[in-house]
CSV table of C-alpha atoms and ligand atoms in Angstrom, one decimal:
chain,number,residue,atom,x,y,z
A,1,MET,CA,3.7,-15.2,-59.7
A,2,ASN,CA,3.2,-14.4,-56.2
A,3,ASP,CA,6.2,-15.6,-54.6
A,4,GLU,CA,8.7,-15.1,-57.6
A,5,TRP,CA,11.5,-12.7,-57.7
A,6,THR,CA,14.9,-12.4,-58.7
A,7,THR,CA,18.6,-10.5,-57.6
A,8,ASN,CA,19.4,-7.7,-60.4
A,9,VAL,CA,23.0,-7.1,-60.2
A,10,THR,CA,24.1,-7.3,-63.5
A,11,ASN,CA,23.7,-4.0,-64.9
A,12,VAL,CA,23.2,-1.9,-62.0
A,13,PRO,CA,25.8,0.9,-60.8
A,14,GLU,CA,28.1,-1.1,-57.8
A,15,GLY,CA,26.1,-0.7,-53.9
A,16,MET,CA,22.9,-0.4,-55.6
A,17,THR,CA,21.3,-4.2,-55.6
A,18,VAL,CA,17.6,-4.5,-57.0
A,19,LEU,CA,15.2,-7.3,-55.2
A,20,GLU,CA,12.9,-7.7,-58.7
A,21,ARG,CA,9.4,-8.7,-56.8
A,22,GLY,CA,6.1,-9.5,-59.2
A,23,TRP,CA,3.4,-6.8,-59.3
A,24,LEU,CA,2.2,-7.7,-56.0
A,25,SER,CA,4.8,-6.8,-54.5
A,26,SER,CA,6.9,-3.5,-56.1
A,27,ASN,CA,10.7,-4.0,-56.7
A,28,ASN,CA,12.7,-3.3,-53.3
A,29,VAL,CA,15.8,-1.6,-54.4
A,30,LEU,CA,19.0,-1.5,-51.8
A,31,LEU,CA,21.4,0.8,-51.7
A,32,ASP,CA,24.3,-0.4,-49.2
A,33,ASP,CA,27.7,1.3,-49.7
A,34,GLY,CA,28.7,-1.5,-46.8
A,35,GLU,CA,28.1,1.8,-44.3
A,36,HIS,CA,24.6,2.4,-44.5
A,37,ALA,CA,22.1,0.3,-45.9
A,38,VAL,CA,18.8,1.6,-47.1
A,39,LEU,CA,16.0,-0.2,-48.6
A,40,VAL,CA,13.7,1.9,-51.2
A,41,ASP,CA,10.0,0.7,-51.3
A,42,THR,CA,9.2,-2.4,-49.1
A,43,GLY,CA,6.0,-4.8,-51.1
A,44,TYR,CA,3.1,-5.7,-49.8
A,45,CYS,CA,2.0,-6.8,-46.6
A,46,THR,CA,1.4,-10.2,-47.6
A,47,HIS,CA,5.2,-11.2,-48.7
A,48,ALA,CA,6.7,-9.5,-45.6
A,49,GLU,CA,8.5,-12.6,-44.0
A,50,GLN,CA,10.1,-12.8,-48.0
A,51,THR,CA,11.6,-9.4,-47.8
A,52,LEU,CA,12.4,-9.5,-44.8
A,53,ALA,CA,14.9,-13.0,-45.7
A,54,LEU,CA,16.0,-11.3,-48.8
A,55,VAL,CA,16.7,-8.4,-47.2
A,56,ALA,CA,18.8,-10.2,-44.3
A,57,HIS,CA,20.6,-12.2,-47.0
A,58,ALA,CA,21.9,-9.6,-48.6
A,59,LEU,CA,23.0,-7.7,-45.9
A,60,GLN,CA,24.7,-10.9,-44.0
A,61,GLY,CA,24.0,-10.2,-40.4
A,62,ARG,CA,24.3,-6.4,-40.9
A,63,ALA,CA,21.2,-4.3,-40.1
A,64,LEU,CA,19.2,-2.1,-42.4
A,65,ASP,CA,19.8,2.0,-41.7
A,66,ALA,CA,16.6,3.2,-43.4
A,67,VAL,CA,13.9,2.5,-45.4
A,68,LEU,CA,12.3,5.2,-47.4
A,69,ASN,CA,9.1,4.4,-49.9
A,70,THR,CA,8.9,6.4,-53.0
A,71,HIS,CA,4.7,6.9,-52.5
A,72,LEU,CA,2.8,5.0,-50.3
A,73,HIS,CA,0.4,2.4,-52.3
A,74,SER,CA,0.2,-1.0,-50.5
A,75,ASP,CA,2.8,-2.8,-53.0
A,76,HIS,CA,5.3,-0.3,-51.7
A,77,CYS,CA,5.0,0.3,-48.3
A,78,GLY,CA,3.5,-3.2,-47.5
A,79,GLY,CA,7.0,-3.9,-45.7
A,80,ASN,CA,7.2,-1.7,-43.3
A,81,ALA,CA,5.8,-1.9,-40.6
A,82,ALA,CA,7.6,-6.0,-40.3
A,83,LEU,CA,11.5,-4.1,-41.3
A,84,GLN,CA,10.9,-1.4,-38.7
A,85,ALA,CA,9.9,-4.5,-36.0
A,86,ALA,CA,13.3,-6.5,-37.3
A,87,TYR,CA,15.4,-3.5,-36.9
A,88,PRO,CA,14.5,-1.1,-34.8
A,89,GLN,CA,17.2,0.9,-35.6
A,90,LEU,CA,16.3,1.9,-39.0
A,91,THR,CA,14.6,5.1,-40.3
A,92,THR,CA,11.7,5.9,-42.5
A,93,ALA,CA,11.1,7.9,-44.8
A,94,ILE,CA,8.1,8.9,-46.4
A,95,PRO,CA,7.4,11.9,-49.3
A,96,PRO,CA,5.3,14.6,-47.4
A,97,GLY,CA,2.0,14.7,-48.9
A,98,LEU,CA,0.2,12.5,-46.4
A,99,SER,CA,2.6,11.7,-43.7
A,100,ALA,CA,-0.8,13.8,-41.4
A,101,ALA,CA,-2.1,10.9,-42.8
A,102,VAL,CA,0.0,8.6,-41.7
A,103,ARG,CA,1.3,10.1,-38.5
A,104,ALA,CA,-2.8,9.5,-37.5
A,105,TRP,CA,-3.8,6.1,-39.3
A,106,ASP,CA,-6.1,8.3,-41.2
A,107,VAL,CA,-7.0,5.0,-43.0
A,108,PRO,CA,-9.6,6.9,-44.8
A,109,ALA,CA,-7.6,9.5,-45.9
A,110,LEU,CA,-4.9,6.8,-46.8
A,111,GLY,CA,-7.2,5.5,-48.9
A,112,TYR,CA,-6.2,1.4,-48.5
A,113,ASP,CA,-10.0,0.5,-47.7
A,114,SER,CA,-11.5,2.2,-51.0
A,115,VAL,CA,-8.9,-0.3,-52.8
A,116,GLY,CA,-9.6,-3.1,-50.9
A,117,GLN,CA,-5.8,-3.3,-50.1
A,118,SER,CA,-4.6,-4.8,-46.7
A,119,ILE,CA,-1.5,-3.2,-44.9
A,120,VAL,CA,-0.5,-3.1,-41.5
A,121,ARG,CA,0.5,0.1,-39.5
A,122,PHE,CA,3.5,1.2,-39.9
A,123,GLY,CA,5.8,5.1,-38.2
A,124,PHE,CA,8.2,7.2,-39.7
A,125,ASP,CA,10.5,9.6,-38.6
A,126,ARG,CA,10.9,11.9,-41.3
A,127,VAL,CA,9.8,13.3,-44.7
A,128,LEU,CA,11.6,12.9,-48.4
A,129,GLN,CA,11.1,16.5,-49.5
A,130,PRO,CA,11.5,17.4,-53.6
A,131,GLY,CA,13.6,19.8,-54.5
A,132,GLN,CA,15.7,18.2,-51.6
A,133,THR,CA,18.6,15.5,-51.7
A,134,GLU,CA,19.7,13.0,-49.2
A,135,ARG,CA,22.7,11.6,-49.0
A,136,LEU,CA,22.3,7.8,-49.0
A,137,ALA,CA,25.0,4.7,-49.2
A,138,GLY,CA,27.3,6.9,-50.0
A,139,ARG,CA,25.8,8.5,-52.9
A,140,GLU,CA,23.9,12.0,-53.3
A,141,TRP,CA,20.0,11.4,-54.2
A,142,GLU,CA,17.7,14.0,-55.7
A,143,VAL,CA,14.3,13.9,-54.4
A,144,HIS,CA,11.7,15.1,-56.9
A,145,ALA,CA,7.9,15.2,-57.5
A,146,ALA,CA,6.1,12.5,-59.4
A,147,PRO,CA,2.6,13.6,-59.5
A,148,GLY,CA,0.0,11.2,-61.7
A,149,HIS,CA,0.2,7.5,-60.8
A,150,ASP,CA,0.0,9.1,-57.3
A,151,SER,CA,-0.5,12.7,-56.8
A,152,HIS,CA,2.5,12.5,-53.5
A,153,ALA,CA,4.8,10.2,-54.8
A,154,VAL,CA,8.1,11.4,-56.0
A,155,LEU,CA,11.5,10.5,-57.8
A,156,LEU,CA,15.2,9.6,-56.4
A,157,PHE,CA,17.6,10.6,-58.8
A,158,GLU,CA,21.3,9.8,-58.6
A,159,PRO,CA,23.3,12.6,-61.0
A,160,ALA,CA,26.3,10.8,-61.0
A,161,SER,CA,25.4,7.7,-62.5
A,162,ARG,CA,22.1,8.6,-63.8
A,163,THR,CA,20.5,6.5,-62.0
A,164,LEU,CA,16.7,6.6,-61.6
A,165,ILE,CA,14.4,5.3,-59.0
A,166,SER,CA,10.9,5.7,-61.2
A,167,GLY,CA,8.0,4.1,-58.6
A,168,ASP,CA,5.0,3.8,-60.6
A,169,ALA,CA,5.8,6.5,-62.5
A,170,LEU,CA,7.4,5.0,-65.1
A,171,TRP,CA,8.3,1.3,-66.4
A,172,ALA,CA,9.9,0.0,-69.2
A,173,GLN,CA,5.6,-0.5,-70.7
A,174,GLY,CA,3.9,2.5,-69.5
A,175,PHE,CA,3.3,3.4,-65.6
A,176,GLY,CA,0.4,2.8,-62.9
A,177,VAL,CA,-3.3,3.7,-62.4
A,178,ILE,CA,-3.7,6.9,-62.8
A,179,PHE,CA,-5.5,7.3,-60.0
A,180,PRO,CA,-6.2,10.5,-58.8
A,181,GLU,CA,-8.6,10.3,-62.4
A,182,LEU,CA,-10.6,8.0,-60.2
A,183,ASP,CA,-10.9,10.6,-57.4
A,184,GLY,CA,-12.2,12.9,-60.2
A,185,GLU,CA,-8.8,15.0,-60.1
A,186,ALA,CA,-6.9,15.5,-62.9
A,187,GLY,CA,-3.8,13.1,-62.8
A,188,PHE,CA,-3.3,12.9,-66.9
A,189,ASP,CA,-1.4,16.1,-66.8
A,190,ASP,CA,0.5,16.1,-63.8
A,191,ALA,CA,1.5,12.6,-65.9
A,192,ALA,CA,2.3,14.2,-68.7
A,193,ALA,CA,5.2,16.9,-66.6
A,194,THR,CA,6.4,13.9,-64.9
A,195,LEU,CA,7.7,11.9,-67.8
A,196,ASP,CA,8.2,15.3,-68.8
A,197,VAL,CA,11.2,15.7,-65.3
A,198,ILE,CA,12.2,11.8,-66.2
A,199,GLU,CA,12.8,12.9,-69.9
A,200,ARG,CA,15.1,16.5,-68.3
A,201,LEU,CA,17.2,14.2,-66.1
A,202,GLN,CA,18.2,11.9,-68.8
A,203,PRO,CA,18.7,8.8,-67.0
A,204,ARG,CA,21.3,6.3,-67.9
A,205,LEU,CA,19.1,3.4,-66.6
A,206,VAL,CA,15.8,3.7,-65.1
A,207,ILE,CA,15.4,1.1,-61.6
A,208,PRO,CA,11.2,0.8,-61.7
A,209,GLY,CA,8.2,0.3,-59.2
A,210,HIS,CA,8.0,-3.5,-61.1
A,211,GLY,CA,8.8,-5.4,-64.3
A,212,ALA,CA,12.7,-5.7,-64.8
A,213,VAL,CA,15.5,-2.1,-64.6
A,214,PHE,CA,16.2,-0.7,-67.4
A,215,SER,CA,18.4,1.4,-69.6
A,216,ASP,CA,16.2,2.5,-73.5
A,217,VAL,CA,14.4,5.3,-71.9
A,218,VAL,CA,13.7,7.0,-74.8
A,219,ALA,CA,11.5,3.6,-76.0
A,220,ALA,CA,10.3,3.6,-72.1
A,221,LEU,CA,9.2,7.4,-72.4
A,222,SER,CA,7.5,7.0,-76.3
A,223,VAL,CA,5.5,4.0,-75.1
A,224,ALA,CA,4.7,6.0,-71.5
A,225,ARG,CA,3.2,9.3,-74.1
A,226,GLN,CA,0.9,7.1,-76.0
A,227,ARG,CA,-0.9,5.0,-73.2
A,228,LEU,CA,-1.1,7.8,-71.8
A,229,ASN,CA,-2.6,10.2,-74.6
A,230,SER,CA,-5.0,7.0,-75.5
A,231,PHE,CA,-6.4,7.6,-71.9
A,232,VAL,CA,-6.6,11.5,-72.4
A,233,GLN,CA,-8.4,10.4,-75.7
A,234,HIS,CA,-10.9,8.3,-74.1
A,235,PRO,CA,-10.5,8.3,-70.5
A,236,PRO,CA,-13.2,5.3,-69.6
A,237,ARG,CA,-10.2,3.1,-71.1
A,238,HIS,CA,-8.0,4.0,-68.9
A,239,HIS,CA,-11.1,3.4,-66.0
A,240,ARG,CA,-12.2,0.0,-67.6
A,241,HIS,CA,-7.9,-0.5,-67.4
A,242,ALA,CA,-7.7,0.5,-63.5
A,243,ALA,CA,-11.1,-1.5,-63.0
A,244,LYS,CA,-9.5,-4.7,-63.9
A,245,VAL,CA,-5.7,-4.5,-63.0
A,246,MET,CA,-7.6,-4.0,-59.0
A,247,LEU,CA,-8.9,-7.4,-59.9
A,248,LYS,CA,-6.2,-8.7,-61.1
A,249,TYR,CA,-4.1,-7.4,-58.1
A,250,LYS,CA,-6.3,-9.2,-55.5
A,251,LEU,CA,-6.1,-12.5,-57.9
A,252,LEU,CA,-2.5,-12.2,-57.0
A,253,GLU,CA,-2.9,-11.6,-53.2
A,254,TRP,CA,-5.7,-14.0,-52.9
A,255,GLY,CA,-4.0,-17.2,-55.6
A,256,SER,CA,-7.8,-17.9,-56.0
A,257,GLN,CA,-11.6,-17.5,-55.1
A,258,PRO,CA,-14.8,-18.7,-55.0
A,259,GLU,CA,-16.3,-16.6,-57.7
A,260,THR,CA,-19.3,-15.3,-55.3
A,261,GLU,CA,-16.6,-14.0,-53.1
A,262,LEU,CA,-14.8,-12.3,-55.5
A,263,ARG,CA,-17.6,-10.1,-56.7
A,264,ALA,CA,-18.8,-10.1,-53.2
A,265,TRP,CA,-15.4,-7.7,-52.3
A,266,MET,CA,-15.5,-5.9,-55.6
A,267,TRP,CA,-19.5,-4.9,-54.6
A,268,ALA,CA,-17.7,-4.5,-51.2
A,269,THR,CA,-14.9,-2.3,-52.7
A,270,PRO,CA,-16.0,1.4,-52.6
A,271,MET,CA,-13.4,1.9,-55.8
A,272,PHE,CA,-15.2,-0.4,-58.0
A,273,HIS,CA,-18.2,1.9,-57.0
A,274,LEU,CA,-16.4,4.6,-58.3
A,275,LEU,CA,-15.7,3.6,-61.5
A,276,TRP,CA,-18.4,2.3,-62.6
A,277,ARG,CA,-20.2,5.8,-61.7
A,278,LEU,CA,-17.0,6.7,-64.0
A,279,LEU,CA,-18.4,4.2,-66.7
A,280,HIS,CA,-21.9,4.5,-66.3
A,281,PRO,CA,-22.4,8.4,-65.4
A,282,ASP,CA,-26.3,8.1,-66.6
A,283,THR,CA,-27.2,4.9,-65.0
A,284,ASP,CA,-28.3,4.4,-61.6
A,285,LEU,CA,-26.3,2.2,-59.7
A,286,HIS,CA,-27.7,-1.2,-59.0
A,287,PRO,CA,-26.4,-4.3,-57.8
A,288,ASP,CA,-27.9,-6.0,-61.1
A,289,SER,CA,-26.2,-3.8,-63.4
A,290,PHE,CA,-23.5,-3.7,-60.8
A,291,GLN,CA,-22.9,-7.6,-61.4
A,292,HIS,CA,-23.2,-7.5,-65.4
A,293,TRP,CA,-20.2,-5.1,-65.4
A,294,ALA,CA,-17.9,-7.7,-63.3
A,295,THR,CA,-19.2,-10.5,-65.7
A,296,GLU,CA,-18.3,-8.0,-68.3
A,297,LEU,CA,-14.6,-7.6,-66.3
A,298,LEU,CA,-14.3,-12.0,-65.1
A,299,THR,CA,-14.5,-12.3,-69.0
A,300,GLU,CA,-12.0,-10.3,-70.0
A,301,LEU,CA,-9.5,-10.7,-67.6
A,302,CYS,CA,-9.8,-14.6,-68.4
A,303,ARG,CA,-9.4,-13.4,-71.9
A,304,SER,CA,-5.9,-11.6,-71.5
A,305,LYS,CA,-5.3,-15.2,-69.6
A,306,ALA,CA,-4.9,-12.7,-66.5
A,307,ALA,CA,-7.3,-15.5,-64.8
A,308,THR,CA,-9.2,-18.8,-65.3
A,309,LEU,CA,-12.7,-19.5,-64.4
A,310,HIS,CA,-13.7,-23.3,-64.0
A,311,GLU,CA,-16.2,-24.6,-62.0
A,312,GLY,CA,-17.2,-21.5,-59.3
A,313,TRP,CA,-13.8,-20.7,-58.7
A,314,VAL,CA,-12.0,-17.9,-59.9
A,315,ARG,CA,-7.7,-18.4,-60.2
A,316,ASN,CA,-4.7,-16.1,-60.9
A,317,ALA,CA,-3.3,-17.2,-64.0
B,1,ZN,ZN1,3.4,-0.5,-57.3
């Protein structure tokens, strides 16, 4: 799965190319009118070489003019640094929420260490202000705030073709983990409000952060709302899901790892401590009970065929 990608050119409007990646790297959307070429989201840092190759192939020797990020999770901006190095003239635009943290490269504020994910430092030139319009490769794109999965995320919507670049706010089958909830902030209401924004925009086509482009937006919104409601009714369901997503994500990066190393990584990763506390509010954190929980999570990942465990090695599946 790590190296799988496809180029989706069949049902997107002219001048848009979706480089459909897996789950470790977000999809990359190339907006190109032959004169101006913009890439929305850049994948995970360990895939940067593949990102560069895909972009170079699509541009046939022309330069990339700009990079935009829907949000600053490591799977969406991990290729920024490599693209900035390869195309020194390009400009980079990010959502405003974490711009001061990016400028100062304040890693704790950016949260990459908390989730145990890698990133290469990058800079930016300007922000994508919600409520404003961006002219990208000959088309006008509206910028909308999209809190929920990430408090600072934005959506990009092009009214003429009614194409939506949704990031992780809406996929064909759900949406990304609601990270603010894990930090003790209210994120479920924001996620619901963002789904309402998407419904009001009435997109004809959605280019999600992960998975294939889709046009049945009514069905996707219905799936997303059902899932969100189930999390609202029973937040531990969301938190357990988040723990498995983070574990699976690391396995996607590593491919395989000795079980002891994986457990050590979990213990060293603050987000797992946070999740453990959310799920066991009446118990003191102890390494034994933490490892018991790690066993439960690994067992569930193996049962759902997302991983295998054999002779002390955990493998992505
Ligand atoms: Zn993502």
